[in-house]
Amino acid sequence: MAVNKVKVSAPGKIILSGEHAVVYGYPEILSAINRRLSVEIEETVLGLDIQPIEGKSLVEYAVEMIKARLKISGHKNLKIRINSQISIGGGLGSSAAFAVAITAAFFEFLKLPRSLKKINEIAYEIEKKQHGTPSGGDNTVSTYGGFLLYRKETETFKVFSPLKTKVFPSIYLMYSGKPEESTGEMIKTVKDFILRSPKEAEKIFKETEKITRNFSRFLSGEELNFGGLITRNERLLEQLGVVSVKTKRLIQKIESTGGSAKISGAGGVKGDSGIILAYHQDPKVLIKLANEEKIDMFKVKLGERGVRNEKN
Ligand code: MEV
């Protein structure tokens, strides 16, 4: 017999510009997307029955972390159900959506006043368990939704502001395949690159920052070449060493049809690089290419709502 039941969902994300650079204090632009993950919590008279998303330990860890941060104990007979439309480990922010949704679900379940700030802070702690030294951008956009310009100044001071968007670019997401490396490992790959070539890394990050600012100007209505910005952003990510040879080939094919594409998120070097953000003035060309290459592709809606309650 159910005595209390809540359901909360949080969106996945894409990064338009600034991934990796954001870990070192540079700005990034993210957008919440129309793919969501939901967490349902039900208190029953039965025992604990947790269904995992990325390994039981993460779910258990998240529950322990939330209970500790909210200073609560008890509530042993919880049934936690997770449903996701966000592919895991592909750069769409599945782990951040999980961290945000489960935290917000506990707020709802315990009938605590909803505080997006607190939800975001706890979700960030859960993200750290997964990725080591994340920037916090993924959980922030999953919490607040929309388009965000985000910057991590220090571990405890992060600034972000919603971007007023006049232009919603028509973007397709292609799935190059799940990277062999985790986000945490890719963050480490970049850290090693910085240690080896600090000057080159700084140059790449500074150039990335310029592009990020141009993306923001584009979104607010200035006439800038959107495809050109994507291509320049991709080249910098390639220089940073986060795009695999296989994915570079796919991106070159898209470019040879007059389109542009970039990885979005942590990337991957050994095999595939996760999700690719693709743009073409004539989307039919992309659809044809995705069919020929037998690649999953879908149109994505940007600027979607952040964490929200769902009806049971
Ligand atoms: C991962 O989605 C984006 C990275 O910049 C890492 C982070 O921001 O935590 C690679």
CSV table of C-alpha atoms and ligand atoms in Angstrom, one decimal:
chain,number,residue,atom,x,y,z
A,1,MET,CA,0.0,0.0,0.0
A,2,ALA,CA,1.5,3.3,-1.1
A,3,VAL,CA,1.5,6.0,1.6
A,4,ASN,CA,3.3,8.8,-0.2
A,5,LYS,CA,4.3,9.0,-3.9
A,6,VAL,CA,6.0,11.8,-5.9
A,7,LYS,CA,7.4,12.1,-9.4
A,8,VAL,CA,9.9,14.7,-10.6
A,9,SER,CA,11.7,15.1,-13.9
A,10,ALA,CA,14.8,17.0,-15.0
A,11,PRO,CA,16.1,17.6,-18.6
A,12,GLY,CA,19.3,16.6,-20.3
A,13,LYS,CA,21.5,19.3,-21.9
A,14,ILE,CA,23.7,20.2,-24.8
A,15,ILE,CA,26.7,22.5,-24.7
A,16,LEU,CA,26.8,25.0,-27.5
A,17,SER,CA,30.3,26.2,-26.6
A,18,GLY,CA,32.9,26.1,-23.9
A,19,GLU,CA,32.9,22.4,-22.7
A,20,HIS,CA,36.2,21.6,-20.9
A,21,ALA,CA,37.3,25.2,-20.9
A,22,VAL,CA,34.6,25.8,-18.3
A,23,VAL,CA,36.4,23.5,-15.9
A,24,TYR,CA,39.2,26.1,-15.9
A,25,GLY,CA,37.0,29.2,-15.3
A,26,TYR,CA,36.1,30.1,-18.9
A,27,PRO,CA,32.4,30.6,-19.8
A,28,GLU,CA,30.2,28.1,-21.5
A,29,ILE,CA,26.7,28.2,-23.0
A,30,LEU,CA,24.4,25.3,-22.3
A,31,SER,CA,20.8,24.6,-23.2
A,32,ALA,CA,18.3,22.3,-21.6
A,33,ILE,CA,16.7,19.9,-24.1
A,34,ASN,CA,13.4,18.0,-24.6
A,35,ARG,CA,14.8,14.7,-23.3
A,36,ARG,CA,14.1,14.1,-19.6
A,37,LEU,CA,14.8,11.7,-16.8
A,38,SER,CA,12.2,11.1,-14.1
A,39,VAL,CA,12.5,9.8,-10.6
A,40,GLU,CA,9.6,8.5,-8.7
A,41,ILE,CA,9.7,7.9,-4.9
A,42,GLU,CA,7.1,5.9,-3.2
A,43,GLU,CA,7.0,5.0,0.5
A,44,THR,CA,5.5,1.5,0.8
A,45,VAL,CA,5.1,-1.0,3.6
A,46,LEU,CA,7.6,-3.2,1.7
A,47,GLY,CA,11.4,-3.2,2.0
A,48,LEU,CA,14.0,-1.1,0.1
A,49,ASP,CA,13.8,-1.7,-3.7
A,50,ILE,CA,16.1,0.6,-5.7
A,51,GLN,CA,16.3,0.3,-9.4
A,52,PRO,CA,19.6,1.6,-10.6
A,53,ILE,CA,20.4,3.8,-13.6
A,54,GLU,CA,24.2,3.9,-13.6
A,55,GLY,CA,25.0,1.2,-11.1
A,56,LYS,CA,23.2,0.7,-7.8
A,57,SER,CA,26.0,2.4,-5.9
A,58,LEU,CA,25.4,5.8,-7.5
A,59,VAL,CA,21.7,5.6,-6.5
A,60,GLU,CA,22.6,4.6,-3.0
A,61,TYR,CA,25.3,7.2,-2.8
A,62,ALA,CA,22.8,9.9,-4.0
A,63,VAL,CA,20.2,8.9,-1.4
A,64,GLU,CA,22.8,8.9,1.4
A,65,MET,CA,24.2,12.3,0.3
A,66,ILE,CA,20.7,13.8,0.1
A,67,LYS,CA,19.7,12.5,3.5
A,68,ALA,CA,22.9,13.8,5.0
A,69,ARG,CA,22.6,17.2,3.4
A,70,LEU,CA,18.9,17.5,4.4
A,71,LYS,CA,19.7,16.1,7.9
A,72,ILE,CA,17.0,13.4,7.7
A,73,SER,CA,17.1,9.8,8.7
A,74,GLY,CA,14.5,7.0,8.5
A,75,HIS,CA,12.4,6.5,5.4
A,76,LYS,CA,13.7,3.0,4.9
A,77,ASN,CA,10.8,1.6,2.9
A,78,LEU,CA,11.4,3.6,-0.3
A,79,LYS,CA,10.8,2.4,-3.8
A,80,ILE,CA,12.7,4.6,-6.2
A,81,ARG,CA,11.9,4.2,-9.9
A,82,ILE,CA,14.0,5.9,-12.6
A,83,ASN,CA,12.9,6.4,-16.2
A,84,SER,CA,15.1,8.1,-18.8
A,85,GLN,CA,14.9,9.3,-22.4
A,86,ILE,CA,18.5,10.5,-22.1
A,87,SER,CA,21.2,8.1,-23.4
A,88,ILE,CA,23.8,7.4,-20.8
A,89,GLY,CA,27.4,8.5,-21.3
A,90,GLY,CA,26.8,10.3,-24.6
A,91,GLY,CA,27.3,13.9,-23.5
A,92,LEU,CA,23.6,14.7,-23.0
A,93,GLY,CA,23.9,15.2,-19.2
A,94,SER,CA,22.2,12.0,-18.1
A,95,SER,CA,24.1,11.9,-14.8
A,96,ALA,CA,23.3,15.5,-14.0
A,97,ALA,CA,19.6,15.0,-14.8
A,98,PHE,CA,19.6,12.0,-12.5
A,99,ALA,CA,21.3,14.0,-9.7
A,100,VAL,CA,18.9,16.9,-10.0
A,101,ALA,CA,15.7,14.8,-10.4
A,102,ILE,CA,16.5,12.5,-7.4
A,103,THR,CA,17.4,15.5,-5.2
A,104,ALA,CA,14.2,17.4,-6.2
A,105,ALA,CA,12.1,14.3,-5.7
A,106,PHE,CA,13.3,14.1,-2.1
A,107,PHE,CA,12.4,17.7,-1.5
A,108,GLU,CA,8.9,16.9,-2.8
A,109,PHE,CA,8.6,13.6,-0.9
A,110,LEU,CA,9.6,15.3,2.3
A,111,LYS,CA,7.3,18.3,1.6
A,112,LEU,CA,10.2,20.7,2.0
A,113,PRO,CA,9.9,24.1,0.4
A,114,ARG,CA,11.4,23.8,-3.1
A,115,SER,CA,14.7,25.7,-3.3
A,116,LEU,CA,16.4,25.4,-6.8
A,117,LYS,CA,19.6,26.7,-5.3
A,118,LYS,CA,19.8,23.9,-2.7
A,119,ILE,CA,18.7,21.3,-5.2
A,120,ASN,CA,21.5,22.4,-7.5
A,121,GLU,CA,24.1,22.4,-4.7
A,122,ILE,CA,23.3,18.9,-3.6
A,123,ALA,CA,23.1,17.7,-7.3
A,124,TYR,CA,26.6,19.1,-7.8
A,125,GLU,CA,27.9,17.0,-4.8
A,126,ILE,CA,26.4,13.9,-6.4
A,127,GLU,CA,28.0,14.9,-9.8
A,128,LYS,CA,31.4,15.1,-8.1
A,129,LYS,CA,31.1,11.5,-7.1
A,130,GLN,CA,30.7,10.6,-10.7
A,131,HIS,CA,33.1,12.9,-12.5
A,132,GLY,CA,35.7,14.1,-10.0
A,133,THR,CA,36.1,17.8,-10.8
A,134,PRO,CA,33.1,18.8,-12.9
A,135,SER,CA,32.3,22.4,-13.5
A,136,GLY,CA,28.7,22.2,-12.2
A,137,GLY,CA,27.3,23.5,-15.5
A,138,ASP,CA,25.4,20.3,-16.4
A,139,ASN,CA,23.5,20.2,-13.1
A,140,THR,CA,22.8,23.9,-13.2
A,141,VAL,CA,21.1,23.9,-16.6
A,142,SER,CA,19.2,20.7,-15.7
A,143,THR,CA,17.9,22.5,-12.5
A,144,TYR,CA,17.1,25.9,-14.0
A,145,GLY,CA,16.4,25.0,-17.7
A,146,GLY,CA,16.5,27.4,-20.6
A,147,PHE,CA,19.8,28.7,-22.1
A,148,LEU,CA,22.5,29.6,-19.6
A,149,LEU,CA,25.8,31.4,-19.8
A,150,TYR,CA,27.7,29.7,-17.0
A,151,ARG,CA,31.0,30.2,-15.4
A,152,LYS,CA,32.7,28.5,-12.5
A,153,GLU,CA,34.9,31.1,-10.7
A,154,THR,CA,35.9,28.9,-7.8
A,155,GLU,CA,34.6,25.7,-6.2
A,156,THR,CA,32.1,27.6,-4.1
A,157,PHE,CA,31.4,30.6,-6.4
A,158,LYS,CA,29.7,29.9,-9.7
A,159,VAL,CA,27.9,32.5,-11.8
A,160,PHE,CA,25.3,32.0,-14.4
A,161,SER,CA,22.6,33.9,-16.2
A,162,PRO,CA,19.7,32.9,-18.4
A,163,LEU,CA,20.3,34.0,-22.0
A,164,LYS,CA,17.4,35.8,-23.6
A,165,THR,CA,17.1,34.1,-26.9
A,166,LYS,CA,15.6,35.6,-30.0
A,167,VAL,CA,17.0,32.9,-32.3
A,168,PHE,CA,16.4,29.2,-31.7
A,169,PRO,CA,18.8,27.4,-34.1
A,170,SER,CA,17.5,24.3,-35.7
A,171,ILE,CA,19.9,21.6,-34.5
A,172,TYR,CA,20.0,17.9,-35.0
A,173,LEU,CA,21.8,15.5,-32.7
A,174,MET,CA,23.7,12.6,-34.2
A,175,TYR,CA,24.8,9.8,-31.9
A,176,SER,CA,28.4,8.9,-32.9
A,177,GLY,CA,28.3,6.1,-30.3
A,178,LYS,CA,29.1,5.8,-26.6
A,179,PRO,CA,32.7,6.9,-25.8
A,180,GLU,CA,35.0,4.4,-24.2
A,181,GLU,CA,36.0,7.0,-21.6
A,182,SER,CA,33.9,8.5,-18.9
A,183,THR,CA,33.4,12.2,-18.4
A,184,GLY,CA,35.9,12.1,-15.5
A,185,GLU,CA,38.5,10.4,-17.7
A,186,MET,CA,38.1,13.0,-20.4
A,187,ILE,CA,38.5,15.8,-17.9
A,188,LYS,CA,41.7,14.1,-16.8
A,189,THR,CA,42.8,13.9,-20.5
A,190,VAL,CA,42.5,17.6,-20.8
A,191,LYS,CA,44.3,18.2,-17.5
A,192,ASP,CA,47.2,16.1,-18.8
A,193,PHE,CA,47.2,18.2,-22.0
A,194,ILE,CA,47.4,21.4,-20.0
A,195,LEU,CA,50.3,20.1,-17.9
A,196,ARG,CA,52.2,19.1,-21.1
A,197,SER,CA,51.4,22.2,-23.2
A,198,PRO,CA,50.1,25.0,-20.9
A,199,LYS,CA,50.6,27.9,-23.4
A,200,GLU,CA,48.8,26.0,-26.2
A,201,ALA,CA,45.9,25.1,-23.8
A,202,GLU,CA,45.6,28.7,-22.8
A,203,LYS,CA,45.4,29.8,-26.4
A,204,ILE,CA,42.7,27.3,-27.2
A,205,PHE,CA,40.7,28.3,-24.1
A,206,LYS,CA,40.9,32.0,-24.9
A,207,GLU,CA,39.8,31.4,-28.5
A,208,THR,CA,37.0,29.2,-27.2
A,209,GLU,CA,35.9,32.1,-25.0
A,210,LYS,CA,35.6,34.4,-28.0
A,211,ILE,CA,33.5,31.9,-29.8
A,212,THR,CA,31.3,31.3,-26.8
A,213,ARG,CA,30.6,35.1,-26.6
A,214,ASN,CA,29.8,35.1,-30.3
A,215,PHE,CA,27.3,32.3,-29.8
A,216,SER,CA,25.7,34.4,-27.1
A,217,ARG,CA,25.5,37.4,-29.5
A,218,PHE,CA,24.0,35.1,-32.2
A,219,LEU,CA,21.3,33.9,-29.8
A,220,SER,CA,20.4,37.4,-28.9
A,221,GLY,CA,19.7,38.2,-32.5
A,222,GLU,CA,23.0,39.5,-34.0
A,223,GLU,CA,23.5,38.2,-37.5
A,224,LEU,CA,26.5,35.9,-37.2
A,225,ASN,CA,27.3,32.8,-39.1
A,226,PHE,CA,26.1,30.0,-36.8
A,227,GLY,CA,27.5,27.2,-38.8
A,228,GLY,CA,30.9,28.9,-38.9
A,229,LEU,CA,30.9,29.2,-35.1
A,230,ILE,CA,30.2,25.5,-34.7
A,231,THR,CA,33.0,24.6,-37.1
A,232,ARG,CA,35.5,26.8,-35.3
A,233,ASN,CA,34.5,25.4,-32.0
A,234,GLU,CA,34.9,21.9,-33.2
A,235,ARG,CA,38.4,22.6,-34.5
A,236,LEU,CA,39.4,23.9,-31.0
A,237,LEU,CA,38.0,20.8,-29.3
A,238,GLU,CA,40.0,18.7,-31.8
A,239,GLN,CA,43.2,20.6,-30.9
A,240,LEU,CA,42.4,19.9,-27.2
A,241,GLY,CA,42.4,16.2,-28.0
A,242,VAL,CA,38.9,15.2,-27.1
A,243,VAL,CA,37.6,14.1,-30.5
A,244,SER,CA,38.3,10.6,-31.9
A,245,VAL,CA,39.7,10.0,-35.4
A,246,LYS,CA,36.4,8.2,-36.2
A,247,THR,CA,34.3,11.1,-35.1
A,248,LYS,CA,36.5,13.6,-36.9
A,249,ARG,CA,35.9,11.6,-40.1
A,250,LEU,CA,32.1,11.8,-39.6
A,251,ILE,CA,32.3,15.6,-38.9
A,252,GLN,CA,34.4,16.1,-42.1
A,253,LYS,CA,31.6,14.3,-44.1
A,254,ILE,CA,29.0,16.6,-42.7
A,255,GLU,CA,31.2,19.6,-43.5
A,256,SER,CA,31.7,18.3,-47.1
A,257,THR,CA,27.9,18.6,-47.6
A,258,GLY,CA,28.0,22.2,-46.6
A,259,GLY,CA,26.9,21.6,-43.0
A,260,SER,CA,28.7,22.0,-39.7
A,261,ALA,CA,29.0,19.8,-36.6
A,262,LYS,CA,30.7,19.6,-33.2
A,263,ILE,CA,30.9,17.2,-30.3
A,264,SER,CA,28.9,18.4,-27.3
A,265,GLY,CA,30.1,17.5,-23.8
A,266,ALA,CA,33.2,15.6,-22.7
A,267,GLY,CA,33.9,13.8,-26.0
A,268,GLY,CA,36.0,10.6,-26.4
A,269,VAL,CA,39.2,9.7,-28.2
A,270,LYS,CA,39.6,5.9,-28.2
A,271,GLY,CA,36.4,5.0,-30.2
A,272,ASP,CA,33.4,7.3,-30.4
A,273,SER,CA,32.9,10.7,-29.1
A,274,GLY,CA,29.2,10.6,-28.0
A,275,ILE,CA,26.7,13.1,-29.2
A,276,ILE,CA,27.3,15.4,-32.2
A,277,LEU,CA,25.5,18.6,-32.6
A,278,ALA,CA,24.8,19.0,-36.4
A,279,TYR,CA,23.6,22.0,-38.3
A,280,HIS,CA,22.7,22.4,-42.0
A,281,GLN,CA,20.7,25.1,-43.8
A,282,ASP,CA,18.9,22.2,-45.6
A,283,PRO,CA,18.3,19.6,-42.9
A,284,LYS,CA,17.3,17.0,-45.6
A,285,VAL,CA,21.0,16.7,-46.4
A,286,LEU,CA,21.7,15.7,-42.8
A,287,ILE,CA,18.8,13.2,-42.8
A,288,LYS,CA,20.2,11.5,-45.9
A,289,LEU,CA,23.7,11.4,-44.5
A,290,ALA,CA,22.6,9.9,-41.2
A,291,ASN,CA,20.7,7.2,-43.1
A,292,GLU,CA,23.7,6.4,-45.3
A,293,GLU,CA,26.0,6.2,-42.3
A,294,LYS,CA,23.3,4.3,-40.3
A,295,ILE,CA,23.5,6.8,-37.4
A,296,ASP,CA,20.8,7.7,-35.0
A,297,MET,CA,19.7,11.3,-35.5
A,298,PHE,CA,16.9,13.4,-34.0
A,299,LYS,CA,15.9,17.0,-34.0
A,300,VAL,CA,16.3,18.5,-30.6
A,301,LYS,CA,14.3,21.3,-29.0
A,302,LEU,CA,16.4,23.8,-27.0
A,303,GLY,CA,15.7,26.1,-24.1
A,304,GLU,CA,13.4,23.6,-22.4
A,305,ARG,CA,12.1,23.8,-18.8
A,306,GLY,CA,14.3,22.7,-15.9
A,307,VAL,CA,13.4,20.4,-13.0
A,308,ARG,CA,9.6,20.1,-12.6
A,309,ASN,CA,7.0,18.0,-10.8
A,310,GLU,CA,5.2,15.3,-12.9
A,311,LYS,CA,1.7,14.0,-12.3
A,312,ASN,CA,1.7,10.4,-11.2
B,1,MEV,C1,30.6,17.7,-19.6
B,1,MEV,O1,29.2,17.6,-20.1
B,1,MEV,C2,31.2,19.0,-19.9
B,1,MEV,C3,32.6,19.1,-19.4
B,1,MEV,O2,33.0,20.5,-19.6
B,1,MEV,C4,32.8,18.8,-18.0
B,1,MEV,C5,32.1,19.8,-17.0
B,1,MEV,O3,31.7,20.9,-17.4
B,1,MEV,O4,32.0,19.4,-15.9
B,1,MEV,C6,33.6,18.3,-20.2
